[in-house]
Amino acid sequence: MVTIPKGTKDVLPSDSYRFQYVEQKAGAVAARYAFREVRTPTFEHTELFCRGVGDTTDIVNKEMYTFLDKGDRSITLKPEGTAGVARLFIENGLQNSALPAKLYYITPAFRYERPQAGRLREFHQFGVEFFGSASPDADAEVILLADDFLKDLGIEDVELNLNSIGCKHCRPKYNEALRDYFRPHLGELCETCRTRFEKNPLRMLDCKETRCHEIAANAPLITDYLCEECKEHFETVKELLREAGVSFRLNPNIVRGLDYYSKTVFEFVSTAIGAQGTVLGGGRYDTLIEHLGGNPTPAVGFAAGIERLILLMQNTGIPFGEEPAVTVYLAGMDEASRKKAFALCAALRKAGVAADTDHMNRSLKAQFKYAGKTGAKFVATIGSNELEHGFMTVKNMTSSASENVSFENAVDYFTKGV
Ligand code: HAM
């Protein structure tokens, strides 16, 4: 038998309603904040991610699903949502229409990572991107949206980690300070860090190798190097969050795993799902649009990992609403009553009632068993006596109470009575 590829997951009916629940909350909170949905292709030209996500990142260097298509084009399955949405924004002329453009998406994403709890090779993100405003209240707005989203899901067990990683004016000075700090340790650092030392020293702070991590712990802090504008921007973001009652922890080690960020960066982290505790991450990226060939347009956004949110909710006992099940299962006992059950089932469905009936020619006992297993709320039985007198026996599967309901009243009973 051919089995599922490593790092991917089947979603069974007993799980899919959890995805639907989270996605429905995502759409609802996005609508409340006036964000509208966009969808971009599952694959893009590889160059978009090399330029967009950045060629010093693990994502671009090690994790992309890249292949040549039959026309010899280099294609990549999207490893995240932002670069595609940025391309959409430029290519469809949204930069020339009403700004700010407030967009959201729910998308699969693909990264060739070592699978573990909360880390998959195909996963799903809910993301928002806010294009056109350089103001700190745009940063605060997307963080508030993220906070509301998590609260709407009932998630309390997360901490918002906040940092500023400066801009093109202050970062070069900080990069030099980092190089000065790391230079005497170069021999002890991993190969990736040695490459990053030249290309993008900020990313050295994010290395998971034990020795690199130990050395990075005493590195200079970006917050001591911010220019006046970045400092003021960050102060206002913090003030707006405090005013909105959103608590956060200042964490200078949050540098994010993608190259496009400047100024505000943030992550919502949980301790309830193991090593991969970041359920949502984002930040400001004021140069990406220009870098991808658009007009200079400031932007800020985030993405949340849907599987991680579900894992966190399951681990902390948060409910996902009611598991979907039919309202009524119609059980026929002989050929004629099965026909009646089939016809009533069709009438109920047309009236908007979720209904089901037997398609396996099973005994009444087996039909009851199936209805019980699939969670039907009522079972309506029709036998020759019921058929003759025009009614069905309706059993409430929770209370076990039964009552007779005439065929004429069946639709009313299930649309109004229960
Ligand atoms: P990211 O931090 O790479 O940011 O991913 C966002 C979220 O996706 C993570 O916090 C995590 O919950 C989830 N995630 C990432 N990798 C995996 C994986 N292998 N398995 C399961 N879940 C995963 C971005 O992708 C940025 N595009 C976010 C953003 C939007 N920044 C600005 N706008």
XYZ file of C-alpha atoms and ligand atoms in Angstrom:
451
model
C 0.000 0.000 0.000
C 1.225 3.506 -0.769
C 1.283 5.471 2.489
C 0.997 9.169 3.272
C 4.187 11.259 2.799
C 6.156 12.025 5.965
C 5.144 15.284 7.643
C 1.660 15.408 6.097
C -1.655 14.570 7.730
C -5.018 13.198 6.706
C -7.907 15.096 8.206
C -10.730 12.729 9.114
C -14.346 13.804 9.729
C -13.676 13.638 13.473
C -11.013 16.339 12.952
C -12.233 18.377 10.012
C -14.873 20.146 12.081
C -12.046 21.453 14.278
C -10.421 23.043 11.230
C -13.794 24.446 10.178
C -14.300 25.894 13.658
C -10.919 27.651 13.701
C -11.299 28.859 10.106
C -14.780 30.192 10.789
C -13.465 32.166 13.825
C -10.607 33.444 11.640
C -12.992 34.692 8.927
C -15.269 36.277 11.535
C -12.542 38.212 13.344
C -11.014 39.316 10.018
C -14.418 40.636 8.890
C -14.847 42.521 12.201
C -11.552 44.290 11.549
C -12.521 44.997 7.895
C -10.039 42.568 6.317
C -11.188 40.841 3.112
C -10.182 37.444 1.854
C -7.692 36.776 -0.936
C -6.499 33.477 -2.394
C -3.200 33.009 -4.163
C -1.896 29.957 -6.035
C -0.396 27.036 -4.156
C 2.772 27.424 -6.218
C 4.659 30.476 -7.412
C 7.858 31.196 -9.311
C 10.745 30.236 -7.017
C 12.262 33.678 -7.392
C 9.338 35.249 -5.510
C 10.322 33.458 -2.307
C 14.083 33.878 -2.831
C 13.555 37.617 -3.127
C 10.596 37.857 -0.760
C 11.403 35.572 2.154
C 15.158 36.082 1.787
C 18.104 33.916 0.830
C 19.695 33.841 4.276
C 16.652 32.133 5.803
C 16.330 28.415 6.573
C 13.062 28.474 4.663
C 14.720 29.444 1.376
C 18.010 27.627 1.938
C 16.790 24.311 3.221
C 13.048 23.947 3.333
C 11.432 24.808 0.018
C 9.647 22.295 -2.178
C 11.158 23.430 -5.470
C 10.956 21.656 -8.817
C 11.178 22.301 -12.546
C 7.818 22.061 -14.280
C 7.437 20.559 -17.737
C 8.235 23.962 -19.245
C 11.554 24.066 -17.334
C 10.368 26.824 -14.997
C 11.517 26.736 -11.393
C 8.379 26.455 -9.297
C 8.024 26.380 -5.496
C 5.129 25.298 -3.302
C 4.484 28.308 -1.085
C 6.332 28.049 2.230
C 4.253 30.928 3.681
C 1.519 33.335 2.624
C 3.004 36.831 2.697
C 5.153 36.786 -0.453
C 2.240 35.549 -2.605
C -0.138 38.153 -1.186
C 2.488 40.876 -1.742
C 2.772 39.735 -5.376
C -1.029 39.758 -5.689
C -1.127 43.282 -4.241
C 1.359 44.583 -6.812
C 0.257 42.556 -9.832
C -3.441 43.383 -9.470
C -2.834 47.102 -9.029
C -4.187 47.189 -5.469
C -1.389 49.601 -4.678
C -3.124 52.112 -6.946
C -6.604 51.694 -5.468
C -8.040 52.349 -2.025
C -5.361 52.191 0.633
C -4.921 50.778 3.159
C -5.571 47.348 1.640
C -6.528 44.966 4.427
C -6.330 41.373 3.263
C -6.533 37.968 4.895
C -6.039 34.379 3.769
C -6.260 30.786 4.845
C -3.718 28.738 2.957
C -1.747 25.517 2.930
C 2.021 26.046 3.250
C 4.908 23.658 2.626
C 8.269 23.433 4.357
C 10.697 20.543 4.232
C 11.373 20.487 7.980
C 12.006 17.640 10.400
C 8.474 16.658 11.425
C 7.595 16.705 15.123
C 4.597 17.651 17.271
C 3.266 20.893 15.797
C 5.724 20.839 12.904
C 4.539 19.483 9.568
C 5.737 19.583 5.999
C 2.297 20.625 4.832
C 0.455 22.852 7.275
C -2.125 25.638 7.154
C -1.952 29.292 8.018
C -4.493 31.991 8.748
C -2.762 35.258 7.909
C -3.560 38.957 7.608
C -1.635 41.599 5.677
C -2.222 45.321 6.134
C -0.726 47.332 3.243
C -0.293 51.089 3.002
C 0.032 52.420 6.545
C 3.347 53.240 8.201
C 1.563 54.266 11.377
C 2.119 52.358 14.634
C -1.636 51.945 14.976
C -1.554 49.530 12.020
C 0.909 47.387 14.012
C -1.330 47.651 17.066
C -4.412 46.820 14.992
C -3.031 43.544 13.635
C -1.793 42.569 17.109
C -5.235 43.337 18.558
C -6.799 41.268 15.792
C -4.470 38.378 16.639
C -5.252 38.728 20.334
C -9.025 38.796 19.678
C -8.726 35.766 17.400
C -6.965 33.724 20.072
C -9.475 34.881 22.713
C -12.405 34.018 20.405
C -10.999 30.498 20.231
C -10.854 30.415 24.040
C -7.040 30.337 24.098
C -5.633 31.977 27.233
C -2.424 30.054 27.588
C -0.252 32.197 25.293
C 2.213 34.986 25.855
C 2.696 37.843 23.417
C 6.420 38.431 22.849
C 7.230 41.795 21.357
C 10.374 43.319 19.879
C 11.577 45.899 17.391
C 14.370 44.959 14.999
C 14.921 48.450 13.627
C 14.976 49.670 10.047
C 17.428 50.168 7.213
C 18.805 53.242 9.017
C 19.618 51.698 12.386
C 20.144 48.035 11.467
C 23.582 48.510 9.775
C 24.987 49.973 13.009
C 23.518 47.083 14.982
C 24.841 44.541 12.457
C 28.316 45.966 12.988
C 27.910 45.694 16.766
C 26.825 42.077 16.322
C 29.808 41.307 14.088
C 32.149 42.883 16.633
C 30.591 40.735 19.326
C 30.562 37.449 17.397
C 33.957 37.851 15.670
C 36.085 36.423 18.538
C 33.707 33.407 18.708
C 33.584 32.624 14.980
C 35.537 29.366 15.408
C 32.939 28.048 17.866
C 29.887 28.820 15.726
C 28.051 26.485 13.372
C 28.461 26.781 9.623
C 25.078 28.460 9.144
C 25.974 31.145 11.689
C 29.325 31.732 9.988
C 27.466 32.367 6.707
C 24.992 34.604 8.490
C 27.853 36.535 10.096
C 28.549 38.108 6.714
C 25.111 38.183 5.154
C 22.666 38.833 7.970
C 24.093 38.721 11.513
C 20.674 39.394 13.067
C 19.643 35.876 12.151
C 22.518 34.493 14.272
C 20.397 35.344 17.320
C 17.870 32.767 16.161
C 20.236 29.768 15.931
C 19.054 26.652 17.768
C 22.562 25.035 18.070
C 23.421 24.871 21.775
C 26.821 26.590 21.575
C 25.621 29.298 19.175
C 22.625 29.879 21.422
C 24.858 30.218 24.510
C 27.109 32.713 22.779
C 24.174 34.680 21.368
C 22.705 35.058 24.865
C 25.156 37.889 25.681
C 25.038 39.638 22.299
C 24.225 43.370 22.169
C 20.501 44.161 22.123
C 18.847 45.723 19.085
C 16.721 47.903 21.326
C 19.887 49.772 22.378
C 20.584 50.626 18.738
C 17.191 51.791 17.458
C 17.098 55.137 15.642
C 14.802 57.883 16.945
C 12.026 57.029 14.497
C 12.077 53.306 15.309
C 12.202 54.045 19.030
C 9.214 56.368 18.818
C 7.308 53.910 16.628
C 7.921 51.092 19.102
C 6.948 53.255 22.090
C 3.614 54.112 20.431
C 2.894 50.457 19.584
C 3.502 49.524 23.239
C 1.363 52.411 24.458
C -1.531 51.444 22.155
C -1.350 47.833 23.321
C -1.315 48.891 26.971
C -4.307 51.179 26.381
C -6.154 48.288 24.731
C -5.397 46.067 27.724
C -3.204 43.631 25.789
C -0.330 42.405 27.916
C 3.024 41.558 26.358
C 6.582 40.655 27.219
C 9.445 42.584 25.676
C 11.699 39.923 24.247
C 14.820 41.125 22.394
C 15.444 37.584 21.127
C 12.415 37.614 18.833
C 14.038 38.207 15.442
C 11.717 36.025 13.289
C 12.750 33.475 10.686
C 12.066 35.556 7.571
C 14.169 38.386 6.159
C 11.524 40.940 5.267
C 10.832 42.391 8.706
C 11.654 45.837 10.043
C 10.566 47.621 13.234
C 7.853 45.710 15.147
C 8.025 41.899 15.347
C 5.915 39.678 17.579
C 5.086 36.086 18.426
C 2.324 34.523 20.501
C 3.927 31.574 22.262
C 2.424 28.741 24.287
C 4.157 26.321 26.617
C 1.416 23.685 26.239
C 2.465 22.158 22.910
C 6.157 21.384 23.311
C 9.130 22.827 21.464
C 7.105 24.279 18.585
C 5.235 26.692 20.835
C 4.834 29.666 18.500
C 1.214 29.593 17.374
C 1.236 32.980 15.647
C 3.968 35.295 14.406
C 4.322 38.446 12.401
C 5.587 41.966 12.153
C 6.122 45.022 10.020
C 7.752 44.704 6.597
C 8.049 48.146 5.016
C 10.443 47.312 2.193
C 9.052 44.044 0.784
C 6.636 45.561 -1.723
C 9.308 47.817 -3.185
C 11.791 44.951 -3.135
C 9.365 42.876 -5.222
C 8.978 45.665 -7.792
C 5.990 47.604 -6.412
C 5.687 51.210 -5.284
C 7.192 51.735 -1.839
C 4.377 50.604 0.483
C 4.646 50.023 4.214
C 3.002 46.845 5.503
C 2.406 44.771 8.612
C 0.831 41.365 9.192
C 0.938 37.978 10.870
C 0.202 34.324 10.278
C -1.047 31.677 12.705
C -0.480 27.950 12.291
C -3.895 26.280 12.260
C -2.602 22.811 13.253
C -0.703 24.333 16.180
C -3.801 26.166 17.359
C -5.818 22.950 17.186
C -3.096 21.072 19.077
C -3.006 23.760 21.748
C -6.800 23.730 22.092
C -6.861 19.944 22.349
C -4.002 19.853 24.874
C -5.687 22.435 27.081
C -9.213 21.017 26.791
C -10.793 23.869 24.837
C -13.974 22.767 22.991
C -14.487 23.224 19.246
C -18.240 23.731 19.340
C -20.467 20.775 18.682
C -19.237 17.965 16.432
C -21.541 18.011 13.417
C -24.087 15.181 13.254
C -27.435 14.664 11.555
C -30.568 15.768 13.367
C -32.519 12.683 12.416
C -31.792 9.223 11.125
C -34.810 7.547 9.453
C -34.885 3.785 9.906
C -37.196 1.676 7.747
C -38.024 -1.884 8.767
C -39.222 -3.404 5.475
C -39.071 -2.511 1.831
C -42.152 -0.264 1.805
C -41.141 1.614 4.971
C -37.603 2.034 3.678
C -39.077 3.770 0.639
C -41.094 6.031 2.920
C -37.990 6.715 4.992
C -36.094 7.633 1.815
C -38.872 10.031 0.694
C -39.184 11.656 4.137
C -35.420 12.000 4.335
C -35.438 13.885 1.008
C -38.293 16.165 2.183
C -36.500 16.954 5.447
C -33.248 17.755 3.671
C -35.087 20.108 1.298
C -36.510 21.871 4.348
C -32.975 22.346 5.706
C -32.899 19.512 8.236
C -29.785 17.333 8.309
C -31.177 13.835 7.808
C -29.931 10.410 6.816
C -31.315 6.949 6.144
C -30.078 3.416 5.525
C -28.408 2.487 2.232
C -27.101 -0.918 3.286
C -30.316 -2.894 3.722
C -29.500 -3.410 7.378
C -31.612 -4.700 10.263
C -33.312 -2.162 12.546
C -30.807 -2.994 15.296
C -27.862 -2.359 12.957
C -29.440 0.898 11.772
C -29.798 2.086 15.378
C -26.181 1.166 16.018
C -25.026 3.164 12.981
C -27.192 6.150 13.985
C -25.699 6.012 17.487
C -22.134 5.838 16.173
C -22.608 8.803 13.851
C -24.208 10.875 16.605
C -27.745 11.307 15.177
C -29.850 13.298 17.655
C -33.101 11.475 16.815
C -33.957 8.145 15.214
C -37.338 7.947 13.466
C -38.517 4.367 12.973
C -41.029 3.339 10.327
C -42.461 -0.198 10.195
C -45.548 -1.666 8.591
C -47.815 -0.498 11.439
C -46.463 3.080 11.256
C -46.764 3.063 7.493
C -50.387 1.936 7.666
C -51.305 4.658 10.193
C -49.193 7.444 8.750
C -46.695 8.133 11.541
C -43.173 7.408 12.664
C -41.794 6.701 16.129
C -39.224 9.347 16.985
C -36.672 8.497 19.650
C -34.613 11.226 21.264
C -31.155 9.608 21.434
C -30.061 11.710 24.419
C -33.096 11.310 26.700
C -34.317 8.005 25.177
C -37.874 9.462 25.218
C -40.080 8.417 22.275
C -43.123 9.965 20.666
C -45.212 9.426 17.574
C -45.032 12.069 14.849
C -47.328 11.970 11.828
C -45.707 11.989 8.401
C -47.425 15.320 7.612
C -45.901 16.890 10.699
C -42.408 15.481 10.172
C -40.910 18.618 8.587
C -42.579 20.955 11.126
C -41.475 18.743 13.988
C -37.832 18.910 13.053
C -37.750 22.503 11.806
C -39.790 24.048 14.639
C -40.177 21.587 17.435
C -36.584 20.565 18.194
P 6.158 32.082 10.353
O 6.544 32.441 11.759
O 7.184 31.423 9.530
O 5.667 33.425 9.694
O 4.873 31.173 10.367
C 3.690 31.586 11.020
C 3.107 30.438 11.833
O 2.924 29.286 10.992
C 4.004 29.945 12.945
O 3.874 30.748 14.089
C 3.460 28.543 13.175
O 2.317 28.588 14.007
C 3.054 28.115 11.786
N 4.075 27.226 11.202
C 5.255 27.565 10.655
N 5.923 26.478 10.215
C 5.157 25.403 10.529
C 5.284 23.984 10.344
N 6.340 23.463 9.733
N 4.291 23.184 10.798
C 3.198 23.713 11.406
N 3.007 25.039 11.584
C 3.976 25.886 11.175
C 5.203 33.523 8.419
O 4.935 32.583 7.726
C 4.943 34.950 7.985
N 4.461 34.917 6.588
C 3.950 35.636 8.903
C 3.632 37.036 8.492
C 2.561 37.455 7.801
N 4.396 38.096 8.713
C 3.825 39.164 8.191
N 2.708 38.786 7.619
